[in-house]
């Protein structure tokens, strides 16, 4: 790339919006020039619109930028979206209809049959669905989504197991408080506590996983046959979703076969050398008490998913633990990687 392309950000003031700003600071291909949020923030300097909540300074040049209204047709052609799901559905649709490429984190369009639900290491070929959207919108606008934060972690860990006939999966999550946005869960509800309910989360994991692991057939994605049952819990962790997983497989792999598949797992981002791609997307940790969110969620700038404790399961076949950074690999980093893949493969031309 000789010239960076301008990009915008919807929902720039939220938890995920701030991670986007971090991810895009100094990006070799994308230049973040336009920030938008709600009426509460528009017309303010970014630094005054909402408190910065990451443990690094606001990247250079961003603090002084004005927050713009989230009006379709304004801003660069490529916009990332970290919008609240209550408004993302209509707003993202309006931006795409006005000719923007919308690369979104929000749940609203993920299960639309024409919208790629992308984890670039797992299903890069699902970008072919953009041809279906091109038939809908003559002006070239489109929506691409990344999955729910728990689902990204789960599908990264399950992807190498597809080769062994993945039949069913039980997953229990321990999800960080940053996954609930800001101010999120009240401190008196979560400190010293576990909340065994996250609204809509189990349904998202159970359906999104099958679309991501599925295959493109003509103009639709054929869902992967794996049946998924999810339990979701909010725990007093700041960043990093931990998931304990049991799987049933049609094949009869040995532990060494599974380890080799996990250790050797790479996808399009690694082959293309995308700027945000981790060198090793899945890392297996041999220590019996790892991965842990405090020590392992930040690996490779939060883009690596860690796996550990692979062992036989006496109810299904195998069980293990997996962990990923929810606002990076599960949100902003995932969307930036999606846009890098789109650019590298020529979908943004
Ligand atoms: P958040 O902290 O509540 O931020 C929401 C953002 O949306 C803010 O910038 C807010 O602007 C903006 N917004 C709200 N109403 C708006 C309107 N009417 N018009 C324009 N902008 C509006 O939420 P978050 O945790 O960052 O999550 C953002 C999205 O990513 C959600 O859809 C969420 O489900 C998804 N997601 C989150 C995570 C995670 O780990 N947190 C992971 C994956 C996906 P103001 O500040 O001006 O109100």
Short mmCIF file of C-alpha atoms and ligand atoms in Angstrom, two decimals:
data_model
loop_
_atom_site.label_atom_id
_atom_site.label_comp_id
_atom_site.label_asym_id
_atom_site.label_seq_id
_atom_site.Cartn_x
_atom_site.Cartn_y
_atom_site.Cartn_z
CA UNK A 1 0.00 0.00 0.00
CA UNK A 2 1.48 3.35 -0.99
CA UNK A 3 -1.38 5.56 0.23
CA UNK A 4 -3.51 4.99 3.33
CA UNK A 5 -7.28 5.08 2.82
CA UNK A 6 -9.53 7.22 5.00
CA UNK A 7 -11.87 5.40 7.38
CA UNK A 8 -14.59 6.50 9.79
CA UNK A 9 -15.88 5.12 13.09
CA UNK A 10 -19.50 4.95 14.26
CA UNK A 11 -19.85 4.60 18.04
CA UNK A 12 -16.39 6.10 18.58
CA UNK A 13 -16.97 6.95 22.25
CA UNK A 14 -17.92 3.47 23.57
CA UNK A 15 -15.80 0.65 25.01
CA UNK A 16 -15.33 -0.97 21.62
CA UNK A 17 -15.02 2.40 19.87
CA UNK A 18 -12.02 3.22 22.05
CA UNK A 19 -10.40 -0.11 21.18
CA UNK A 20 -10.95 0.72 17.50
CA UNK A 21 -9.11 4.00 17.98
CA UNK A 22 -6.21 2.10 19.56
CA UNK A 23 -6.19 -0.54 16.82
CA UNK A 24 -6.22 2.08 14.06
CA UNK A 25 -3.52 4.34 15.58
CA UNK A 26 -0.59 4.30 13.14
CA UNK A 27 -2.28 1.67 10.97
CA UNK A 28 -0.28 1.18 7.76
CA UNK A 29 -3.36 0.97 5.49
CA UNK A 30 -6.16 2.91 7.26
CA UNK A 31 -6.26 6.56 8.33
CA UNK A 32 -9.00 7.26 10.91
CA UNK A 33 -10.29 10.72 9.95
CA UNK A 34 -13.96 10.74 11.01
CA UNK A 35 -15.51 9.95 14.40
CA UNK A 36 -19.26 9.75 15.05
CA UNK A 37 -21.47 8.96 18.05
CA UNK A 38 -24.87 9.91 19.47
CA UNK A 39 -26.43 13.32 20.01
CA UNK A 40 -24.95 13.20 23.51
CA UNK A 41 -21.43 13.46 22.04
CA UNK A 42 -21.76 15.21 18.69
CA UNK A 43 -20.20 18.66 18.41
CA UNK A 44 -17.79 17.96 21.31
CA UNK A 45 -14.01 17.43 21.19
CA UNK A 46 -13.42 13.67 21.37
CA UNK A 47 -11.54 14.04 24.67
CA UNK A 48 -14.54 15.87 26.19
CA UNK A 49 -17.25 13.59 24.81
CA UNK A 50 -16.55 10.55 26.99
CA UNK A 51 -13.83 9.54 29.48
CA UNK A 52 -11.01 7.52 27.90
CA UNK A 53 -11.02 4.14 29.65
CA UNK A 54 -8.04 2.28 28.17
CA UNK A 55 -4.69 1.98 29.95
CA UNK A 56 -2.82 3.98 27.30
CA UNK A 57 -3.09 7.64 26.27
CA UNK A 58 -5.56 8.71 23.55
CA UNK A 59 -3.59 8.25 20.31
CA UNK A 60 -2.15 11.42 18.75
CA UNK A 61 -4.55 13.73 16.94
CA UNK A 62 -7.73 12.01 18.14
CA UNK A 63 -8.41 14.00 21.34
CA UNK A 64 -8.90 17.27 19.39
CA UNK A 65 -11.16 15.81 16.69
CA UNK A 66 -14.82 16.82 16.78
CA UNK A 67 -17.40 14.07 17.21
CA UNK A 68 -19.75 14.18 14.21
CA UNK A 69 -23.40 13.14 13.93
CA UNK A 70 -23.85 9.55 12.71
CA UNK A 71 -25.53 10.66 9.48
CA UNK A 72 -25.51 8.26 6.51
CA UNK A 73 -23.71 9.69 3.49
CA UNK A 74 -21.27 11.67 5.66
CA UNK A 75 -17.76 10.42 6.38
CA UNK A 76 -15.46 8.14 4.37
CA UNK A 77 -16.61 5.26 2.19
CA UNK A 78 -15.29 2.67 4.70
CA UNK A 79 -16.76 3.00 8.19
CA UNK A 80 -16.29 0.74 11.17
CA UNK A 81 -19.25 0.38 13.51
CA UNK A 82 -19.13 0.02 17.30
CA UNK A 83 -22.69 1.24 17.66
CA UNK A 84 -25.04 0.26 20.43
CA UNK A 85 -27.15 -2.61 19.09
CA UNK A 86 -30.33 -0.66 19.87
CA UNK A 87 -29.51 1.72 17.02
CA UNK A 88 -27.04 -0.23 14.87
CA UNK A 89 -29.64 -2.08 12.79
CA UNK A 90 -31.19 0.94 11.08
CA UNK A 91 -28.09 3.15 11.10
CA UNK A 92 -25.80 0.56 9.51
CA UNK A 93 -28.47 -0.22 6.92
CA UNK A 94 -28.75 3.50 6.11
CA UNK A 95 -24.97 3.83 5.72
CA UNK A 96 -24.78 0.80 3.42
CA UNK A 97 -27.72 2.11 1.37
CA UNK A 98 -25.87 5.43 1.05
CA UNK A 99 -22.89 3.57 -0.50
CA UNK A 100 -20.65 2.96 2.53
CA UNK A 101 -18.82 -0.24 3.36
CA UNK A 102 -19.87 -0.88 6.97
CA UNK A 103 -17.60 -3.22 8.94
CA UNK A 104 -19.62 -3.87 12.07
CA UNK A 105 -19.39 -5.35 15.53
CA UNK A 106 -23.06 -5.14 16.29
CA UNK A 107 -25.34 -8.17 16.31
CA UNK A 108 -28.14 -6.77 14.14
CA UNK A 109 -27.12 -7.94 10.63
CA UNK A 110 -24.99 -10.98 11.53
CA UNK A 111 -27.56 -13.59 10.58
CA UNK A 112 -28.76 -11.85 7.39
CA UNK A 113 -28.14 -14.50 4.71
CA UNK A 114 -26.37 -11.95 2.46
CA UNK A 115 -24.06 -10.61 5.18
CA UNK A 116 -20.69 -12.27 5.80
CA UNK A 117 -20.20 -13.17 9.47
CA UNK A 118 -16.46 -13.29 9.33
CA UNK A 119 -13.56 -14.72 11.32
CA UNK A 120 -10.83 -14.34 8.69
CA UNK A 121 -8.79 -17.36 9.82
CA UNK A 122 -11.90 -19.55 9.74
CA UNK A 123 -14.17 -18.51 6.85
CA UNK A 124 -12.50 -15.91 4.63
CA UNK A 125 -14.37 -17.40 1.66
CA UNK A 126 -17.69 -16.11 3.10
CA UNK A 127 -16.80 -12.69 1.64
CA UNK A 128 -18.29 -14.13 -1.58
CA UNK A 129 -21.68 -13.14 -0.08
CA UNK A 130 -20.77 -9.54 -0.96
CA UNK A 131 -21.77 -10.40 -4.53
CA UNK A 132 -25.31 -11.00 -3.26
CA UNK A 133 -25.33 -7.58 -1.55
CA UNK A 134 -24.02 -5.98 -4.75
CA UNK A 135 -27.23 -7.10 -6.46
CA UNK A 136 -29.26 -5.36 -3.74
CA UNK A 137 -27.42 -2.04 -3.83
CA UNK A 138 -26.28 -0.55 -7.10
CA UNK A 139 -24.11 2.06 -5.33
CA UNK A 140 -21.66 -0.50 -3.95
CA UNK A 141 -22.58 -0.20 -0.25
CA UNK A 142 -22.30 -3.34 1.90
CA UNK A 143 -22.27 -4.67 5.45
CA UNK A 144 -19.74 -7.14 6.84
CA UNK A 145 -19.93 -8.28 10.46
CA UNK A 146 -17.78 -9.97 13.06
CA UNK A 147 -19.32 -12.35 15.57
CA UNK A 148 -20.26 -11.92 19.17
CA UNK A 149 -17.13 -11.77 21.36
CA UNK A 150 -17.57 -15.26 22.87
CA UNK A 151 -18.32 -16.78 19.49
CA UNK A 152 -15.07 -15.51 17.93
CA UNK A 153 -13.08 -17.31 20.63
CA UNK A 154 -15.13 -20.51 20.34
CA UNK A 155 -15.01 -20.71 16.53
CA UNK A 156 -11.26 -20.10 16.46
CA UNK A 157 -10.81 -23.05 18.83
CA UNK A 158 -13.31 -25.27 16.99
CA UNK A 159 -12.09 -24.53 13.45
CA UNK A 160 -9.17 -27.02 13.50
CA UNK A 161 -11.52 -29.69 14.87
CA UNK A 162 -13.83 -29.56 11.82
CA UNK A 163 -11.47 -31.99 10.10
CA UNK A 164 -12.34 -34.63 12.76
CA UNK A 165 -16.11 -34.52 12.17
CA UNK A 166 -17.27 -31.98 14.74
CA UNK A 167 -20.72 -33.19 15.84
CA UNK A 168 -21.66 -31.38 19.04
CA UNK A 169 -20.27 -28.89 21.51
CA UNK A 170 -21.06 -27.85 25.08
CA UNK A 171 -19.56 -24.51 26.11
CA UNK A 172 -19.64 -22.57 29.41
CA UNK A 173 -18.33 -19.02 29.33
CA UNK A 174 -16.78 -16.81 32.02
CA UNK A 175 -17.12 -13.37 30.45
CA UNK A 176 -15.34 -10.14 31.38
CA UNK A 177 -17.23 -7.04 32.48
CA UNK A 178 -15.82 -4.95 29.58
CA UNK A 179 -18.05 -7.09 27.34
CA UNK A 180 -21.08 -5.28 28.73
CA UNK A 181 -19.97 -1.83 27.52
CA UNK A 182 -19.80 1.21 29.81
CA UNK A 183 -20.97 1.62 32.56
CA UNK A 184 -22.06 -1.99 32.11
CA UNK A 185 -22.75 -4.13 35.16
CA UNK A 186 -23.02 -2.31 38.52
CA UNK A 187 -20.04 -2.98 40.80
CA UNK A 188 -22.32 -4.16 43.62
CA UNK A 189 -23.76 -6.78 41.27
CA UNK A 190 -20.46 -8.22 40.03
CA UNK A 191 -17.77 -7.78 42.71
CA UNK A 192 -17.24 -11.10 44.51
CA UNK A 193 -20.00 -12.59 42.40
CA UNK A 194 -20.93 -14.56 39.26
CA UNK A 195 -24.02 -13.68 37.23
CA UNK A 196 -25.28 -16.77 35.36
CA UNK A 197 -27.20 -14.88 32.68
CA UNK A 198 -26.20 -12.61 29.78
CA UNK A 199 -29.22 -11.62 27.77
CA UNK A 200 -29.28 -13.13 24.26
CA UNK A 201 -25.69 -14.42 24.52
CA UNK A 202 -26.39 -18.16 24.54
CA UNK A 203 -28.60 -17.91 21.46
CA UNK A 204 -25.90 -15.90 19.62
CA UNK A 205 -23.20 -18.48 20.38
CA UNK A 206 -25.46 -21.36 19.35
CA UNK A 207 -26.49 -19.86 15.98
CA UNK A 208 -23.50 -17.72 14.92
CA UNK A 209 -21.07 -20.63 15.41
CA UNK A 210 -22.93 -22.76 12.86
CA UNK A 211 -22.94 -19.97 10.27
CA UNK A 212 -19.22 -19.21 10.70
CA UNK A 213 -18.19 -22.88 10.45
CA UNK A 214 -20.58 -23.38 7.51
CA UNK A 215 -19.78 -23.35 3.81
CA UNK A 216 -20.87 -21.02 1.02
CA UNK A 217 -23.19 -22.79 -1.41
CA UNK A 218 -24.28 -20.53 -4.24
CA UNK A 219 -25.68 -17.37 -2.66
CA UNK A 220 -26.12 -18.66 0.90
CA UNK A 221 -24.14 -20.20 3.73
CA UNK A 222 -25.04 -23.79 4.54
CA UNK A 223 -24.92 -24.05 8.32
CA UNK A 224 -22.36 -26.44 9.80
CA UNK A 225 -24.19 -29.43 11.32
CA UNK A 226 -22.57 -29.06 14.76
CA UNK A 227 -25.10 -28.69 17.58
CA UNK A 228 -23.98 -26.17 20.19
CA UNK A 229 -25.30 -25.75 23.74
CA UNK A 230 -24.02 -22.69 25.63
CA UNK A 231 -24.09 -21.53 29.27
CA UNK A 232 -22.97 -17.92 29.71
CA UNK A 233 -21.74 -16.25 32.91
CA UNK A 234 -20.51 -12.75 33.75
CA UNK A 235 -17.51 -12.84 36.11
CA UNK A 236 -15.44 -10.13 37.86
CA UNK A 237 -12.68 -10.03 35.22
CA UNK A 238 -11.91 -6.81 33.33
CA UNK A 239 -10.85 -8.16 29.90
CA UNK A 240 -10.84 -11.66 28.42
CA UNK A 241 -13.56 -14.25 27.95
CA UNK A 242 -12.64 -17.75 29.20
CA UNK A 243 -14.64 -20.73 27.89
CA UNK A 244 -14.66 -24.37 28.94
CA UNK A 245 -15.62 -26.58 26.00
CA UNK A 246 -16.53 -30.27 25.48
CA UNK A 247 -16.87 -31.67 21.96
CA UNK A 248 -18.13 -34.86 20.33
CA UNK A 249 -16.32 -35.87 17.14
CA UNK A 250 -17.29 -38.44 14.51
CA UNK A 251 -13.63 -39.33 13.95
CA UNK A 252 -11.43 -40.95 16.58
CA UNK A 253 -8.43 -38.63 16.76
CA UNK A 254 -5.72 -39.09 19.37
CA UNK A 255 -4.61 -36.18 21.57
CA UNK A 256 -1.53 -35.76 19.38
CA UNK A 257 -3.73 -35.37 16.26
CA UNK A 258 -5.75 -32.63 17.95
CA UNK A 259 -2.62 -30.87 19.19
CA UNK A 260 -1.10 -30.95 15.72
CA UNK A 261 -4.27 -29.46 14.25
CA UNK A 262 -4.33 -26.67 16.87
CA UNK A 263 -0.59 -25.95 16.61
CA UNK A 264 -0.67 -25.84 12.81
CA UNK A 265 -3.81 -23.73 12.50
CA UNK A 266 -3.40 -20.67 10.26
CA UNK A 267 -5.69 -18.94 7.79
CA UNK A 268 -5.89 -16.25 5.14
CA UNK A 269 -4.62 -13.43 7.44
CA UNK A 270 -1.36 -15.26 8.12
CA UNK A 271 -0.89 -16.29 4.48
CA UNK A 272 -1.54 -12.71 3.31
CA UNK A 273 0.53 -11.14 6.12
CA UNK A 274 -2.30 -8.77 7.15
CA UNK A 275 -1.07 -6.03 9.53
CA UNK A 276 -3.37 -6.96 12.44
CA UNK A 277 -2.99 -10.74 12.02
CA UNK A 278 -1.28 -12.58 14.87
CA UNK A 279 1.60 -14.74 13.66
CA UNK A 280 0.07 -17.65 15.54
CA UNK A 281 -3.73 -17.32 15.81
CA UNK A 282 -4.11 -20.28 18.20
CA UNK A 283 -1.55 -20.95 20.91
CA UNK A 284 -1.71 -24.09 23.03
CA UNK A 285 -0.45 -23.65 26.61
CA UNK A 286 0.98 -26.73 28.29
CA UNK A 287 0.83 -25.44 31.88
CA UNK A 288 -2.09 -27.18 33.66
CA UNK A 289 -3.52 -23.92 35.03
CA UNK A 290 -3.51 -21.85 31.84
CA UNK A 291 -4.82 -19.96 29.94
CA UNK A 292 -5.87 -17.23 32.41
CA UNK A 293 -7.37 -13.87 31.39
CA UNK A 294 -4.97 -11.68 33.38
CA UNK A 295 -1.87 -13.26 31.85
CA UNK A 296 -2.93 -14.53 28.45
CA UNK A 297 -5.69 -12.32 26.98
CA UNK A 298 -3.18 -9.75 25.70
CA UNK A 299 -1.00 -12.12 23.61
CA UNK A 300 0.01 -10.70 20.22
CA UNK A 301 -1.76 -7.40 21.00
CA UNK A 302 -4.91 -9.29 22.05
CA UNK A 303 -5.35 -11.06 18.68
CA UNK A 304 -4.26 -14.57 19.67
CA UNK A 305 -6.71 -17.10 21.12
CA UNK A 306 -5.16 -19.44 23.69
CA UNK A 307 -6.15 -23.06 24.36
CA UNK A 308 -5.18 -25.42 27.16
CA UNK A 309 -6.12 -28.42 29.28
CA UNK A 310 -6.98 -30.69 26.34
CA UNK A 311 -8.09 -34.00 27.83
CA UNK A 312 -10.63 -36.80 27.27
CA UNK A 313 -14.25 -36.08 28.17
CA UNK A 314 -16.21 -39.05 29.58
CA UNK A 315 -19.55 -37.67 28.39
CA UNK A 316 -18.56 -36.33 24.95
CA UNK A 317 -15.10 -37.05 23.46
CA UNK A 318 -12.64 -34.25 24.33
CA UNK A 319 -12.63 -31.16 26.52
CA UNK A 320 -10.43 -28.08 26.79
CA UNK A 321 -10.27 -24.42 27.89
CA UNK A 322 -10.01 -21.47 25.52
CA UNK A 323 -9.59 -17.71 26.06
CA UNK A 324 -9.58 -14.54 23.96
CA UNK A 325 -9.58 -10.77 24.44
CA UNK A 326 -13.22 -9.75 24.08
CA UNK A 327 -12.86 -6.12 22.98
CA UNK A 328 -9.86 -6.82 20.70
CA UNK A 329 -10.09 -10.30 19.13
CA UNK A 330 -13.81 -10.33 19.94
CA UNK A 331 -14.61 -6.86 18.62
CA UNK A 332 -12.40 -4.01 17.33
CA UNK A 333 -9.37 -6.11 16.31
CA UNK A 334 -11.68 -8.59 14.61
CA UNK A 335 -13.33 -5.85 12.54
CA UNK A 336 -10.01 -4.24 11.56
CA UNK A 337 -8.76 -7.68 10.44
CA UNK A 338 -11.97 -8.11 8.40
CA UNK A 339 -11.38 -4.79 6.64
CA UNK A 340 -7.73 -5.68 5.98
CA UNK A 341 -8.83 -8.94 4.37
CA UNK A 342 -11.42 -7.08 2.26
CA UNK A 343 -8.79 -4.61 1.08
CA UNK A 344 -6.13 -7.26 0.41
CA UNK A 345 -8.57 -9.35 -1.64
CA UNK A 346 -9.85 -6.38 -3.66
CA UNK A 347 -13.39 -6.24 -2.24
CA UNK A 348 -13.05 -2.52 -1.44
CA UNK A 349 -12.10 -1.52 -4.98
P1 LIG B 1 -21.00 1.15 24.56
O1 LIG B 1 -19.77 1.33 25.39
O2 LIG B 1 -22.32 1.28 25.19
O3 LIG B 1 -20.90 2.20 23.30
C1 LIG B 1 -21.98 2.42 22.41
C2 LIG B 1 -21.63 3.47 21.35
O4 LIG B 1 -22.80 3.69 20.53
C3 LIG B 1 -21.24 4.84 21.93
O5 LIG B 1 -20.24 5.42 21.13
C4 LIG B 1 -22.54 5.65 21.77
O6 LIG B 1 -22.33 7.04 21.66
C5 LIG B 1 -23.06 5.11 20.45
N1 LIG B 1 -24.48 5.38 20.28
C6 LIG B 1 -25.50 5.05 21.13
N2 LIG B 1 -26.67 5.50 20.64
C7 LIG B 1 -26.40 6.12 19.46
C8 LIG B 1 -27.18 6.80 18.48
N3 LIG B 1 -28.52 6.94 18.61
N4 LIG B 1 -26.57 7.33 17.40
C9 LIG B 1 -25.22 7.22 17.24
N5 LIG B 1 -24.41 6.58 18.14
C10 LIG B 1 -25.00 6.05 19.24
O7 LIG B 1 -20.99 -0.29 23.85
P2 LIG B 1 -19.73 -1.25 23.47
O8 LIG B 1 -19.47 -2.22 24.52
O9 LIG B 1 -18.63 -0.37 22.97
O10 LIG B 1 -20.35 -2.08 22.27
C11 LIG B 1 -20.55 -1.51 20.98
C12 LIG B 1 -21.14 -2.57 20.05
O11 LIG B 1 -20.21 -3.64 19.90
C13 LIG B 1 -22.44 -3.19 20.58
O12 LIG B 1 -23.29 -3.43 19.49
C14 LIG B 1 -21.97 -4.46 21.25
O13 LIG B 1 -22.97 -5.43 21.32
C15 LIG B 1 -20.83 -4.87 20.31
N6 LIG B 1 -19.79 -5.73 20.91
C16 LIG B 1 -19.23 -5.40 22.11
C17 LIG B 1 -18.20 -6.21 22.63
C18 LIG B 1 -17.53 -5.94 23.94
O14 LIG B 1 -16.72 -6.77 24.37
N7 LIG B 1 -17.80 -4.81 24.62
C19 LIG B 1 -17.76 -7.31 21.90
C20 LIG B 1 -18.35 -7.60 20.68
C21 LIG B 1 -19.34 -6.79 20.19
P3 LIG B 1 -22.46 8.04 22.95
O15 LIG B 1 -21.22 7.85 23.77
O16 LIG B 1 -22.55 9.37 22.31
O17 LIG B 1 -23.70 7.61 23.69
#
